mmCIF file of C-alpha atoms and ligand atoms in Angstrom:
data_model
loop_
_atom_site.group_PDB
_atom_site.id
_atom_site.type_symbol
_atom_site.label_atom_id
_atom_site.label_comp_id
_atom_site.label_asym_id
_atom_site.label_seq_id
_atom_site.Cartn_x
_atom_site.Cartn_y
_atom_site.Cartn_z
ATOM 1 C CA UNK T 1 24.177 -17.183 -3.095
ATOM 2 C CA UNK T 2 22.060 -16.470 0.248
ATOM 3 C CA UNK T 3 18.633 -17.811 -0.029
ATOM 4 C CA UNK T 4 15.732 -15.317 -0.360
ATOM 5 C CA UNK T 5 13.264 -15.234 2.343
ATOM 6 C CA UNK T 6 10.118 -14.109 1.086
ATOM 7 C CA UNK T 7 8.039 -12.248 3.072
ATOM 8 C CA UNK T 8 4.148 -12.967 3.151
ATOM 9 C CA UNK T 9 3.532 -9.312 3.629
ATOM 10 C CA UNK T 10 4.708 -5.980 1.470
ATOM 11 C CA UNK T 11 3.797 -2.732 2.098
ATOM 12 C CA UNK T 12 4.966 0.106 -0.039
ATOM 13 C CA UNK T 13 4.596 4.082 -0.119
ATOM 14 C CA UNK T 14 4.524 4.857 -3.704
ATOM 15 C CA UNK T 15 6.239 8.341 -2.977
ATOM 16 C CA UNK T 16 7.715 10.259 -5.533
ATOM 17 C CA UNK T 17 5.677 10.923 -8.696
ATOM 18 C CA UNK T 18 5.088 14.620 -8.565
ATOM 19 C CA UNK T 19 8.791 14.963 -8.467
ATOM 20 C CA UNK T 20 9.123 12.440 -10.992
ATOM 21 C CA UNK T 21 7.285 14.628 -13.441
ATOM 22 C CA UNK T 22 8.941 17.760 -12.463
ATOM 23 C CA UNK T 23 12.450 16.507 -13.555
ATOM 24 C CA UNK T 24 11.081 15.496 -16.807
ATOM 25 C CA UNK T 25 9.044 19.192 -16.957
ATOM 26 C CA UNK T 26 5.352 17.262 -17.060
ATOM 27 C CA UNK T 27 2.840 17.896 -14.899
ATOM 28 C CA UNK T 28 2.238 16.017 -11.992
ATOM 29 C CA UNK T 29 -1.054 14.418 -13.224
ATOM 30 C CA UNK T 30 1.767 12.206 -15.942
ATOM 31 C CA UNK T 31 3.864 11.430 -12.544
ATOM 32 C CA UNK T 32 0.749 9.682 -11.190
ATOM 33 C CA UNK T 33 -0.438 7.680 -14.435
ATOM 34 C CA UNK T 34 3.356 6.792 -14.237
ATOM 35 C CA UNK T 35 3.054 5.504 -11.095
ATOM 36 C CA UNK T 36 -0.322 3.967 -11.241
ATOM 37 C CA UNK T 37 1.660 1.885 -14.612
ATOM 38 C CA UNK T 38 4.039 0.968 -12.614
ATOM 39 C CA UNK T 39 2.129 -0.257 -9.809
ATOM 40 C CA UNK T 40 0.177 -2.729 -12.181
ATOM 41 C CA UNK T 41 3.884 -4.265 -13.378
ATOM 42 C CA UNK T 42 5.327 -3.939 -10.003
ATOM 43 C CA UNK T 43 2.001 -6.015 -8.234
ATOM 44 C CA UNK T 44 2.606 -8.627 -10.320
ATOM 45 C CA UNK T 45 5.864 -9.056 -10.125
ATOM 46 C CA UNK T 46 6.074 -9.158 -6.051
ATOM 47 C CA UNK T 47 2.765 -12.263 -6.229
ATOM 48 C CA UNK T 48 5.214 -13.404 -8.858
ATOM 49 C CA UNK T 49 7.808 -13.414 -6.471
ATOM 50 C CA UNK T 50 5.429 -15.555 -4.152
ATOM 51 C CA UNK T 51 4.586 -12.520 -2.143
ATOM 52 C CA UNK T 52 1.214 -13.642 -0.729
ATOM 53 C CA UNK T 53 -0.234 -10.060 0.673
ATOM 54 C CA UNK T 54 0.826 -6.376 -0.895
ATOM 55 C CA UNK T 55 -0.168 -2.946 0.557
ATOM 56 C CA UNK T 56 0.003 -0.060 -1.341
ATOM 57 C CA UNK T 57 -0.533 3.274 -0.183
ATOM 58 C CA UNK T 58 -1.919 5.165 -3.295
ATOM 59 C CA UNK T 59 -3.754 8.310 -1.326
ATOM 60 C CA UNK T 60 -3.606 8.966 2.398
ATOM 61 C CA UNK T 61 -6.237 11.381 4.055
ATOM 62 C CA UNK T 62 -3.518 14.097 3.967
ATOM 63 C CA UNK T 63 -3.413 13.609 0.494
ATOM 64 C CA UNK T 64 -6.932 14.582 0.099
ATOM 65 C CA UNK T 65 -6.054 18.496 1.141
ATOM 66 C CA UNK T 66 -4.073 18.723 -2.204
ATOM 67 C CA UNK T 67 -5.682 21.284 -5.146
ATOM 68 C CA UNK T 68 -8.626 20.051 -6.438
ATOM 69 C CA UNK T 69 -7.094 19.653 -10.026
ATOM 70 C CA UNK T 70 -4.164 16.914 -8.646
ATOM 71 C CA UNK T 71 -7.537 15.204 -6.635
ATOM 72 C CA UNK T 72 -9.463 15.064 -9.917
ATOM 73 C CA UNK T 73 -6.640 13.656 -12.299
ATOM 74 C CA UNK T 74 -5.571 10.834 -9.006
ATOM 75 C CA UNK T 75 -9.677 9.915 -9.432
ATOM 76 C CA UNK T 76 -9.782 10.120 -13.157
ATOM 77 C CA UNK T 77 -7.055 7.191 -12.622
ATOM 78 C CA UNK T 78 -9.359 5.061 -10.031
ATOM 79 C CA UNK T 79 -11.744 5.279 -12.552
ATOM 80 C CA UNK T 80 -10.033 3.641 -15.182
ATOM 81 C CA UNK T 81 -8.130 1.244 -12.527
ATOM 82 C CA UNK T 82 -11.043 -0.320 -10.793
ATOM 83 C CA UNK T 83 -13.232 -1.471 -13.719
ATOM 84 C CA UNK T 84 -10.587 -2.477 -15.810
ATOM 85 C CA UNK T 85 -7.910 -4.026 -13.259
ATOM 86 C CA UNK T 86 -10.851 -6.414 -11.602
ATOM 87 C CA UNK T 87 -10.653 -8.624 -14.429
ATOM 88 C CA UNK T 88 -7.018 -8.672 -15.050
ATOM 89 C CA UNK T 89 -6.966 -9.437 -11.331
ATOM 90 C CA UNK T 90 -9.785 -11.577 -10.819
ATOM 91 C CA UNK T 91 -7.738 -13.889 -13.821
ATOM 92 C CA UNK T 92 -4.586 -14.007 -12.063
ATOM 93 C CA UNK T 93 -6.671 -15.232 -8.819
ATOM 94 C CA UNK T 94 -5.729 -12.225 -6.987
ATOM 95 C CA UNK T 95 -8.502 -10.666 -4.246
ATOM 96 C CA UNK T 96 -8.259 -7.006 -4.242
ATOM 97 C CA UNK T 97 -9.112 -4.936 -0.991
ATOM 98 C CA UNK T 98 -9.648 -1.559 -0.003
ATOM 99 C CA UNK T 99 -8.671 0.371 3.313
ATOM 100 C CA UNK T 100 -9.778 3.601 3.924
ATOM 101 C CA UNK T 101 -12.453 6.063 4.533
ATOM 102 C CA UNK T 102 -14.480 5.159 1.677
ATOM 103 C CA UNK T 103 -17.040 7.910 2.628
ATOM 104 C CA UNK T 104 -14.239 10.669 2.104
ATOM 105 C CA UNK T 105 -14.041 9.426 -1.696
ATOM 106 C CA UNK T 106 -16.494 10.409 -4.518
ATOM 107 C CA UNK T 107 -19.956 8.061 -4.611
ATOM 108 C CA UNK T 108 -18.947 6.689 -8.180
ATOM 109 C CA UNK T 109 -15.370 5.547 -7.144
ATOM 110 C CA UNK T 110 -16.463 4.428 -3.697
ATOM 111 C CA UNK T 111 -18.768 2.215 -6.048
ATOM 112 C CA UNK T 112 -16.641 0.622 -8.512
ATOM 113 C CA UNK T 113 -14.470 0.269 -5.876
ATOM 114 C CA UNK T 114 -17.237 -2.218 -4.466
ATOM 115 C CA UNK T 115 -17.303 -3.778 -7.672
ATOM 116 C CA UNK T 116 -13.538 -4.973 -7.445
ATOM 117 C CA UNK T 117 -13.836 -6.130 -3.903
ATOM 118 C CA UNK T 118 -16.705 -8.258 -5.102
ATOM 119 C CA UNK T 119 -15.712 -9.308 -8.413
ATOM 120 C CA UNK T 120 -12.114 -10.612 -7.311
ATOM 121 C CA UNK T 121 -13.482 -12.058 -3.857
ATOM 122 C CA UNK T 122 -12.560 -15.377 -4.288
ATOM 123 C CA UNK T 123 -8.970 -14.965 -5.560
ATOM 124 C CA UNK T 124 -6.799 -17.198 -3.700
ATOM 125 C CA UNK T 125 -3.248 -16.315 -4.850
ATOM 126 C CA UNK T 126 -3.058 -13.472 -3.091
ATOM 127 C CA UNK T 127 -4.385 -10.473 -1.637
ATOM 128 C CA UNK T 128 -3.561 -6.588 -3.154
ATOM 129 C CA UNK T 129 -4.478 -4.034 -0.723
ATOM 130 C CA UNK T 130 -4.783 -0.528 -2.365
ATOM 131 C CA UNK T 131 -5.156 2.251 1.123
ATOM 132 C CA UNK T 132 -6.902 4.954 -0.460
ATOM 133 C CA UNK T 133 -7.999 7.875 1.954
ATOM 134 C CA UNK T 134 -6.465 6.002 4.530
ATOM 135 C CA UNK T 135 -4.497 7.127 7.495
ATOM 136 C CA UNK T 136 -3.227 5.178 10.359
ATOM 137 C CA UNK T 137 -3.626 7.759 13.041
ATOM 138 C CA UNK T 138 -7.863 7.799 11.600
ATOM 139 C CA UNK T 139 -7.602 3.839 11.524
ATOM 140 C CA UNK T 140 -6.560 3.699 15.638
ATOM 141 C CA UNK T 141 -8.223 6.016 16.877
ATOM 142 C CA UNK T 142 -11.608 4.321 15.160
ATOM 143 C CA UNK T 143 -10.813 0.897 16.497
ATOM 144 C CA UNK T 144 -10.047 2.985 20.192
ATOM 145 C CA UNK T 145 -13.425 4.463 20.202
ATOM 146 C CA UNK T 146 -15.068 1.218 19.387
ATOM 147 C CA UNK T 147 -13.324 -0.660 21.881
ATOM 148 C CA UNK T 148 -14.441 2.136 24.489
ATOM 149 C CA UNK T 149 -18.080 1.937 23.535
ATOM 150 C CA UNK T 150 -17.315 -2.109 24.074
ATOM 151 C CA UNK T 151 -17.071 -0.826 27.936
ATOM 152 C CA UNK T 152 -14.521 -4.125 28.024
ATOM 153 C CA UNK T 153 -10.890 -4.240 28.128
ATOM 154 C CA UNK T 154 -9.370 -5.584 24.926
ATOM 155 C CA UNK T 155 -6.566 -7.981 24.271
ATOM 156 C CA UNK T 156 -4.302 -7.588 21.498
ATOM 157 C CA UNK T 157 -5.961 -9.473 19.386
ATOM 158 C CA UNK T 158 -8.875 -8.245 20.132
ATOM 159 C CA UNK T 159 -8.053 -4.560 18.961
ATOM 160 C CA UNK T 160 -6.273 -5.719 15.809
ATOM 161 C CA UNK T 161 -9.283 -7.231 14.855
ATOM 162 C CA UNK T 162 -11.127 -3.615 14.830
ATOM 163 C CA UNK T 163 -8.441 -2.381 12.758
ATOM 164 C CA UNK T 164 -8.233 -2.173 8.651
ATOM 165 C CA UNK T 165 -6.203 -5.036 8.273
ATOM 166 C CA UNK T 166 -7.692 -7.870 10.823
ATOM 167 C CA UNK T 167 -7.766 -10.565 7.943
ATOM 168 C CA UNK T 168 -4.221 -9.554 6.916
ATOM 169 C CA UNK T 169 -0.662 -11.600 7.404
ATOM 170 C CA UNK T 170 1.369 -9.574 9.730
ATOM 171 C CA UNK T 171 3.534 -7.174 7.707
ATOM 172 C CA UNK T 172 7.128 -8.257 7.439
ATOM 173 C CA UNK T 173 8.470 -5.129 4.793
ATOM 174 C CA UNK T 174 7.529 -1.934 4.548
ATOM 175 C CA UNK T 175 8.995 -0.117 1.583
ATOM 176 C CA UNK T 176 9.257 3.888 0.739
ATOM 177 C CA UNK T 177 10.461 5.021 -2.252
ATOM 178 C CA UNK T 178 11.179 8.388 -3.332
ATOM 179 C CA UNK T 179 13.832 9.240 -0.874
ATOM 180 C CA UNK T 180 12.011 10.226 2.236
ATOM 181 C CA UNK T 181 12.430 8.224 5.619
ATOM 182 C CA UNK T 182 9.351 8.393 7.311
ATOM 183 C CA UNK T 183 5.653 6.473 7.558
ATOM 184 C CA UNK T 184 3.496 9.509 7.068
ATOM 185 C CA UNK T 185 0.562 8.069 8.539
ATOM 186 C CA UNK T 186 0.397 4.536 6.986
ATOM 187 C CA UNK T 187 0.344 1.364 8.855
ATOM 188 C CA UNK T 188 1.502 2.870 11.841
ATOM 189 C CA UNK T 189 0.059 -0.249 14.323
ATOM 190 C CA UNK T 190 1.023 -3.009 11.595
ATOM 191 C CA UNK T 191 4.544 -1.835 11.632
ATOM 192 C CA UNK T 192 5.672 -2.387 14.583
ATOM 193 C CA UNK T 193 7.995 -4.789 13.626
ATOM 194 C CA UNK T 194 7.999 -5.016 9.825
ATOM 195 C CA UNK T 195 12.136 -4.422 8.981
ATOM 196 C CA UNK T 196 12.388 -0.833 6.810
ATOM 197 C CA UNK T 197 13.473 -0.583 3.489
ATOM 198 C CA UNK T 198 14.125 3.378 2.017
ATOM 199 C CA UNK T 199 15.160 3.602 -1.464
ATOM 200 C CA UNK T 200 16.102 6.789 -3.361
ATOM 201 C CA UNK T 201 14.324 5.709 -6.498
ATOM 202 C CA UNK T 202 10.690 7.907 -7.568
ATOM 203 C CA UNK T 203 7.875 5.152 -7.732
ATOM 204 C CA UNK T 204 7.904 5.499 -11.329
ATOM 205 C CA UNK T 205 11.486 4.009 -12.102
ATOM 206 C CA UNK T 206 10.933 1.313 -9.196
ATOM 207 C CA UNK T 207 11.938 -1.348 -10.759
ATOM 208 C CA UNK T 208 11.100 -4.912 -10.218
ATOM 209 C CA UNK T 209 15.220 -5.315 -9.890
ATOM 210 C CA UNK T 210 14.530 -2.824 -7.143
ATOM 211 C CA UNK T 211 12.056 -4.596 -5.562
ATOM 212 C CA UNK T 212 14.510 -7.742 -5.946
ATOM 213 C CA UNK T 213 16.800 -5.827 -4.260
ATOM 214 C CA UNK T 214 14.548 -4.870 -1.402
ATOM 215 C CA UNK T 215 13.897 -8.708 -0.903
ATOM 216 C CA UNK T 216 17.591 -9.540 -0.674
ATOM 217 C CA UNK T 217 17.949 -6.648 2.057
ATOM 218 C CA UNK T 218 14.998 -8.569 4.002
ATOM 219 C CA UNK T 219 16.579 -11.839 3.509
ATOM 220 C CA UNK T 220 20.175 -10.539 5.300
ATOM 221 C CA UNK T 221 17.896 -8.730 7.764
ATOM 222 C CA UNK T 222 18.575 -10.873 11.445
ATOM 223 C CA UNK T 223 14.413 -10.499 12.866
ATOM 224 C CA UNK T 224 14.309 -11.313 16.504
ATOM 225 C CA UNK T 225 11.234 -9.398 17.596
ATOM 226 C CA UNK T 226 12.452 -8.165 20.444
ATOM 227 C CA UNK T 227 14.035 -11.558 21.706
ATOM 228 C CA UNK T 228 17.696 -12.500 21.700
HETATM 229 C C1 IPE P 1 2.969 9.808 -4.392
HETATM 230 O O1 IPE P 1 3.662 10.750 -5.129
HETATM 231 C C2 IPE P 1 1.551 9.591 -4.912
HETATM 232 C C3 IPE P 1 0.481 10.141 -4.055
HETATM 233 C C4 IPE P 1 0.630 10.600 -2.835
HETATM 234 C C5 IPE P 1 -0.869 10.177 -4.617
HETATM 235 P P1 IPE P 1 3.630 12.276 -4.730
HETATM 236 O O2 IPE P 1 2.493 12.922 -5.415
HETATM 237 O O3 IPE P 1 3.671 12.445 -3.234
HETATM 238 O O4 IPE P 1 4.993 12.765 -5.369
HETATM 239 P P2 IPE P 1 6.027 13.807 -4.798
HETATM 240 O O5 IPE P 1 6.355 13.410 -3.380
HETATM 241 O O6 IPE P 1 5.370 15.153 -4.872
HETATM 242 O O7 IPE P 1 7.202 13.668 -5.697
HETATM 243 MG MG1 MG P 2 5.156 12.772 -1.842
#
C-alpha cells in the first residue's frame, strides 16, 4: 500500500447541514447539531490521525445575514460547545483558537469563547481552529489597511503575520463537503497552494473513512509549488 503523507494542516468547510435536514424532513437547526456532533468525532479523529493543525469553518460573515431563528439555534450550539468542549479539549492537550470578527458575535459567546482560548492555551498536541464570523476577503483587506497605516512596504512574511492565521502551519488540504466546489470566502490567502479535496458527502455523514479517504487523495497528490 502507498504510504500516507499526513498533512500538518486541514482545513474543512462543513457545508451541507441544512440540506442534510431537509432530506430527512427536520429542520435545519437538527442539520447543524448534526454537524456540530460530527465535528467533535471528526476533530479527533484527524489529531488522531497525527494531523497537527485543523480549521474549521463553522460560520462565515455571510452566514451571519441568514434569519434570525437559524442565527439563534447556530449560537444556542456555541453555547453549549465552548464551555463544555474546553475541558474535553484541554484533556486531550489540544489548544483551541478562534478567527473571526469576534465583535460581530453576541457579548456572551464572544466571552466563553475567551474562556476556551484561555483554558486550553497550553495544549501541545495540536491546534483546532474554529473560523466563526470569519471571512477571508474581511481578513485581507484588515491586514492591507494595517500595512498602509505602517507607511512601509511589507514582505511576505511580513503581511502574513497581520493575518488570522500568523502562528499557523501553512495549510496543505483544504476540504469541502456537501457537494459544492468553491471557497466562499474562507482562507482565501492560506490557500494558495493547499491541494483541493470536494466530496459529495453533507458534513453530517462525513465520515472519518471519508476523511481517510481525503488523506489518501493528498498522499497520491504530486505538490511542486510551482517548481518542476
Ligand atoms: C453549513 O451548512 C453550516 C453553516 C454554514 C453554519 P449549511 O447550513 O450551509 O447547509 P446547506 O448548504 O444549506 O445544506
Ligand atoms: Mg451551505
Amino acid at each position: 500500500m502507498a504510504e500516507i503523507i499526513v498533512p500538518a494542516h486541514v482545513a474543512i468547510v462543513m457545508d451541507g447541514n441544512g440540506r442534510w435536514a431537509k432530506k430527512r424532513l427536520l429542520p435545519r437547526a437538527a442539520g447543524h447539531r448534526a454537524g456540530m456532533k460530527r465535528m467533535i468525532a471528526l476533530s479527533g479523529h484527524a489529531f488522531s490521525c497525527g494531523v497537527k493543525c485543523l480549521t474549521l469553518f463553522a460560520l462565515s460573515t455571510e452566514n451571519l445575514s441568514r434569519p434570525k431563528e437559524e442565527l439563534d439555534a447556530l449560537y444556542g450550539l456555541f453555547r453549549e460547545f465552548f464551555p463544555a468542549q474546553a475541558e474535553e479539549l484541554y484533556a486531550n492537550g489540544i489548544a483551541l483558537t478562534v478567527i473571526g470578527e469576534r465583535e460581530l458575535l453576541p457579548a456572551d459567546i464572544a466571552a466563553l469563547i475567551g474562556e476556551a482560548e484561555e483554558k486550553t492555551a497550553t495544549g501541545d498536541r495540536g491546534r483546532l481552529v474554529l473560523a466563526i464570523g470569519y471571512g477571508a476577503r474581511q481578513e485581507i483587506l484588515s491586514a492591507a489597511n494595517r500595512a498602509a497605516k505602517g507607511g512601509k512596504e511589507l514582505t511576505e512574511e511580513e503581511f502574513s503575520s497581520l493575518l488570522y492565521t500568523k502562528d499557523l502551519p501553512p495549510l496543505d488540504l483544504l476540504i469541502r463537503t456537501g457537494g459544492e466546489q468553491r471557497l466562499s470566502n474562507f482562507l482565501l490567502y492560506q490557500a494558495a497552494y493547499a491541494e483541493l479535496y470536494f466530496s459529495e458527502k453533507m458534513f453530517p455523514e462525513f465520515t472519518d473513512r471519508d476523511f481517510d479517504e481525503a488523506l489518501k487523495e493528498f498522499s497520491r497528490r504530486d505538490r511542486r509549488f510551482g517548481r518542476v
